Tab-separated table of C-alpha atoms in Angstrom:
chain	number	residue	atom	x	y	z
A	1	MET	CA	2.318	4.590	91.296
A	2	LYS	CA	4.258	1.498	92.295
A	3	LYS	CA	5.731	-0.610	89.494
A	4	PRO	CA	4.568	-4.238	89.347
A	5	SER	CA	7.191	-6.699	90.540
A	6	ILE	CA	8.942	-9.824	89.299
A	7	ALA	CA	10.614	-12.135	91.813
A	8	ILE	CA	14.018	-13.587	91.037
A	9	ILE	CA	14.529	-16.632	93.213
A	10	ARG	CA	18.142	-17.685	93.378
A	11	GLU	CA	20.258	-19.128	96.176
A	12	GLN	CA	23.222	-16.860	95.519
A	13	GLN	CA	22.766	-13.214	94.673
A	14	ILE	CA	25.928	-13.176	92.539
A	15	SER	CA	25.144	-12.050	88.978
A	16	MET	CA	21.478	-11.762	89.961
A	17	PHE	CA	21.078	-8.707	87.808
A	18	CYS	CA	22.135	-10.571	84.700
A	19	HIS	CA	18.544	-11.836	84.814
A	20	ALA	CA	17.215	-8.358	85.392
A	21	PRO	CA	18.502	-6.497	82.348
A	22	CYS	CA	17.300	-2.979	81.740
A	23	LEU	CA	14.364	-4.318	79.726
A	24	LEU	CA	13.011	-5.904	82.903
A	25	ARG	CA	14.025	-3.136	85.301
A	26	SER	CA	12.405	-0.490	83.121
A	27	CYS	CA	8.948	-2.021	83.643
A	28	PHE	CA	9.207	-3.995	86.852
A	29	GLU	CA	10.463	-3.803	90.391
A	30	ILE	CA	12.891	-6.700	90.833
A	31	VAL	CA	12.460	-8.597	94.102
A	32	ALA	CA	15.460	-10.752	94.993
A	33	ILE	CA	14.682	-13.833	97.077
A	34	CYS	CA	17.828	-15.654	98.128
A	35	HIS	CA	16.672	-17.680	101.150
A	36	LEU	CA	14.119	-20.474	101.058
A	37	ALA	CA	13.002	-19.684	104.598
A	38	SER	CA	11.925	-16.195	103.513
A	39	LEU	CA	10.274	-17.339	100.266
A	40	PRO	CA	6.636	-17.466	101.483
A	41	ASP	CA	6.803	-14.096	103.264
A	42	ALA	CA	8.700	-12.433	100.404
A	43	LEU	CA	6.214	-13.669	97.796
A	44	THR	CA	3.252	-12.585	99.912
A	45	ALA	CA	4.710	-9.145	100.656
A	46	SER	CA	5.913	-8.339	97.126
A	47	GLU	CA	2.939	-9.793	95.227
A	48	PRO	CA	4.990	-10.436	92.061
A	49	LEU	CA	3.295	-10.870	88.705
A	50	ALA	CA	5.806	-13.588	87.781
A	51	ALA	CA	8.926	-15.315	89.085
A	52	ILE	CA	12.221	-16.454	87.634
A	53	LEU	CA	13.599	-19.504	89.443
A	54	ASP	CA	17.320	-19.917	88.793
A	55	VAL	CA	18.948	-22.928	90.411
A	56	SER	CA	22.676	-22.860	89.707
A	57	GLU	CA	24.922	-25.882	89.339
A	58	ASN	CA	26.385	-25.418	92.836
A	59	SER	CA	23.058	-24.809	94.547
A	60	GLN	CA	21.814	-26.853	97.474
A	61	TRP	CA	18.243	-26.216	96.288
A	62	ASP	CA	16.120	-28.572	94.257
A	63	GLU	CA	13.957	-26.803	91.673
A	64	LEU	CA	10.991	-29.061	92.331
A	65	ASP	CA	11.047	-28.379	96.082
A	66	VAL	CA	11.229	-24.640	95.460
A	67	LEU	CA	8.367	-24.836	92.947
A	68	GLU	CA	6.235	-26.685	95.490
A	69	SER	CA	6.981	-23.905	98.010
A	70	ILE	CA	5.971	-21.281	95.441
A	71	ARG	CA	2.734	-23.139	94.694
A	72	ARG	CA	1.803	-23.244	98.391
A	73	VAL	CA	1.857	-19.419	98.388
A	74	HIS	CA	0.801	-18.573	94.802
A	75	GLN	CA	-0.900	-21.419	93.021
A	76	HIS	CA	-1.098	-19.667	89.623
A	77	LEU	CA	2.029	-17.472	89.627
A	78	PRO	CA	3.750	-17.646	86.219
A	79	VAL	CA	7.240	-19.098	86.755
A	80	LEU	CA	10.185	-19.223	84.349
A	81	VAL	CA	12.598	-21.951	85.461
A	82	ILE	CA	16.321	-21.998	84.731
A	83	PRO	CA	17.195	-25.562	85.785
A	84	ARG	CA	20.607	-26.900	86.716
A	85	ARG	CA	19.895	-29.966	84.602
A	86	LEU	CA	17.014	-30.837	82.348
A	87	SER	CA	15.605	-34.247	81.565
A	88	GLU	CA	12.306	-35.312	80.076
A	89	GLU	CA	11.120	-36.505	83.501
A	90	ARG	CA	12.012	-33.208	85.206
A	91	LEU	CA	10.377	-31.230	82.393
A	92	ILE	CA	7.146	-33.185	82.860
A	93	ARG	CA	7.267	-32.525	86.619
A	94	PHE	CA	7.859	-28.801	85.966
A	95	MET	CA	4.806	-28.689	83.731
A	96	ARG	CA	2.688	-30.545	86.311
A	97	LEU	CA	3.684	-27.882	88.834
A	98	GLY	CA	2.411	-25.210	86.461
A	99	VAL	CA	5.720	-23.819	85.186
A	100	SER	CA	5.112	-21.272	82.436
A	101	ASP	CA	8.420	-21.746	80.645
A	102	VAL	CA	11.827	-23.397	80.982
A	103	ILE	CA	15.076	-22.071	79.562
A	104	ALA	CA	18.214	-24.148	79.862
A	105	PRO	CA	21.724	-22.704	79.828
A	106	PRO	CA	23.474	-21.397	77.858
A	107	PHE	CA	21.293	-18.362	77.254
A	108	THR	CA	21.640	-14.606	77.040
A	109	CYS	CA	20.028	-12.028	79.270
A	110	GLU	CA	18.094	-10.840	76.227
A	111	GLN	CA	16.597	-14.302	75.849
A	112	ILE	CA	15.435	-14.112	79.474
A	113	SER	CA	13.808	-10.733	78.723
A	114	GLN	CA	12.099	-12.192	75.657
A	115	ARG	CA	10.748	-15.152	77.620
A	116	VAL	CA	9.468	-12.861	80.376
A	117	ALA	CA	7.864	-10.636	77.731
A	118	GLN	CA	6.065	-13.639	76.268
A	119	ILE	CA	4.882	-14.767	79.704
A	120	MET	CA	3.612	-11.278	80.583
A	121	ALA	CA	1.792	-10.925	77.264
A	122	ARG	CA	0.142	-14.314	77.792
A	123	TYR	CA	-0.875	-13.837	81.452
A	124	TYR	CA	-1.340	-10.044	81.616
A	125	PRO	CA	-2.342	-8.786	78.140
A	126	THR	CA	-3.701	-5.488	79.532
A	127	LEU	CA	-0.616	-4.646	81.584
A	128	PRO	CA	0.277	-1.039	80.671
A	129	CYS	CA	4.029	-1.636	80.662
A	130	HIS	CA	5.116	-4.218	78.137
A	131	LEU	CA	8.590	-5.424	77.459
A	132	PRO	CA	9.562	-4.910	73.832
A	133	ALA	CA	9.104	-8.511	72.730
A	134	GLU	CA	9.049	-7.759	69.039
A	135	ARG	CA	9.548	-4.020	68.586
A	136	ASP	CA	12.925	-2.420	69.146
A	137	ASP	CA	12.649	1.290	69.987
A	138	MET	CA	16.321	1.583	69.114
A	139	GLU	CA	16.050	-0.090	65.710
A	140	ALA	CA	17.730	2.889	64.032
A	141	LEU	CA	20.904	1.855	65.861
A	142	ILE	CA	21.954	-0.982	63.555
A	143	GLY	CA	23.919	-3.995	64.734
A	144	GLN	CA	23.685	-7.118	66.865
A	145	SER	CA	27.125	-7.201	68.471
A	146	PRO	CA	27.240	-7.382	72.269
A	147	ARG	CA	28.531	-3.807	72.381
A	148	ILE	CA	25.662	-2.428	70.250
A	149	ARG	CA	23.100	-4.389	72.282
A	150	ASP	CA	24.653	-2.995	75.449
A	151	ARG	CA	24.376	0.563	74.058
A	152	LYS	CA	20.731	0.016	73.083
A	153	CYS	CA	19.979	-1.279	76.556
A	154	TYR	CA	21.691	1.711	78.132
A	155	LEU	CA	19.793	4.143	75.898
A	156	GLN	CA	16.474	2.486	76.770
A	157	LYS	CA	17.381	2.856	80.419
A	158	VAL	CA	18.463	6.515	80.272
A	159	ALA	CA	15.868	7.842	77.795
A	160	PRO	CA	12.885	7.925	80.187
A	161	THR	CA	14.860	9.741	82.908
A	162	ASP	CA	15.461	13.457	83.334
A	163	SER	CA	19.234	12.937	83.514
A	164	THR	CA	21.577	15.058	81.465
A	165	VAL	CA	23.411	12.946	78.899
A	166	LEU	CA	26.793	13.839	77.406
A	167	ILE	CA	27.343	12.148	74.051
A	168	THR	CA	30.944	12.034	72.886
A	169	GLY	CA	32.731	10.408	69.983
A	170	GLU	CA	34.599	11.017	66.792
A	171	SER	CA	32.983	12.563	63.744
A	172	GLY	CA	30.625	10.169	61.965
A	173	THR	CA	30.118	7.772	64.899
A	174	GLY	CA	26.382	8.449	65.298
A	175	LYS	CA	26.182	11.057	68.062
A	176	GLU	CA	23.217	12.813	66.422
A	177	LEU	CA	21.442	9.479	65.960
A	178	VAL	CA	21.907	8.657	69.649
A	179	ALA	CA	20.602	12.094	70.662
A	180	ARG	CA	17.540	11.633	68.439
A	181	LEU	CA	16.866	8.148	69.858
A	182	ILE	CA	17.040	9.485	73.400
A	183	GLN	CA	14.645	12.296	72.543
A	184	GLU	CA	12.190	10.011	70.728
A	185	ASN	CA	12.071	7.590	73.639
A	186	SER	CA	11.590	10.171	76.363
A	187	ALA	CA	9.243	12.932	77.401
A	188	ARG	CA	11.917	15.561	76.656
């Protein structure tokens, strides 16, 4: 069965997958749309459940123009906008164009995942694959440092696969805990 998709609309593909952390990729097919000319066809072909519109500081695109293009194809598609600049006037125009949420830099990839999780829960409450908006399957792995979060993300990515995992480390570093977390979050 094909995974539902989320479109990431961004002029440059550089660091595209920062917005598609493992929390998103585990539940959704990520469709990268990097050319405005291909936007209507790409949205029609991929039938995404939601879109993330990221207009970087150096972009030639205007968020409002891109949103109008999206609305011509999908009038009710939930869209999370990452604007290059945000003013009260632009925010009002985003809302009039039916934007679901706006997140202004600086932000973390986890914050993007949380916002997408909230959008999906609001628009698709019966969707079988939910992003962990509140529950952390790796909560036994304690810590909030970037390195711990990276390890949790990796474990969530590898647990559902049939891949063999080699866990190494010094005595007392949590190898048994990691093995248990992988087992608990997989069909093994």
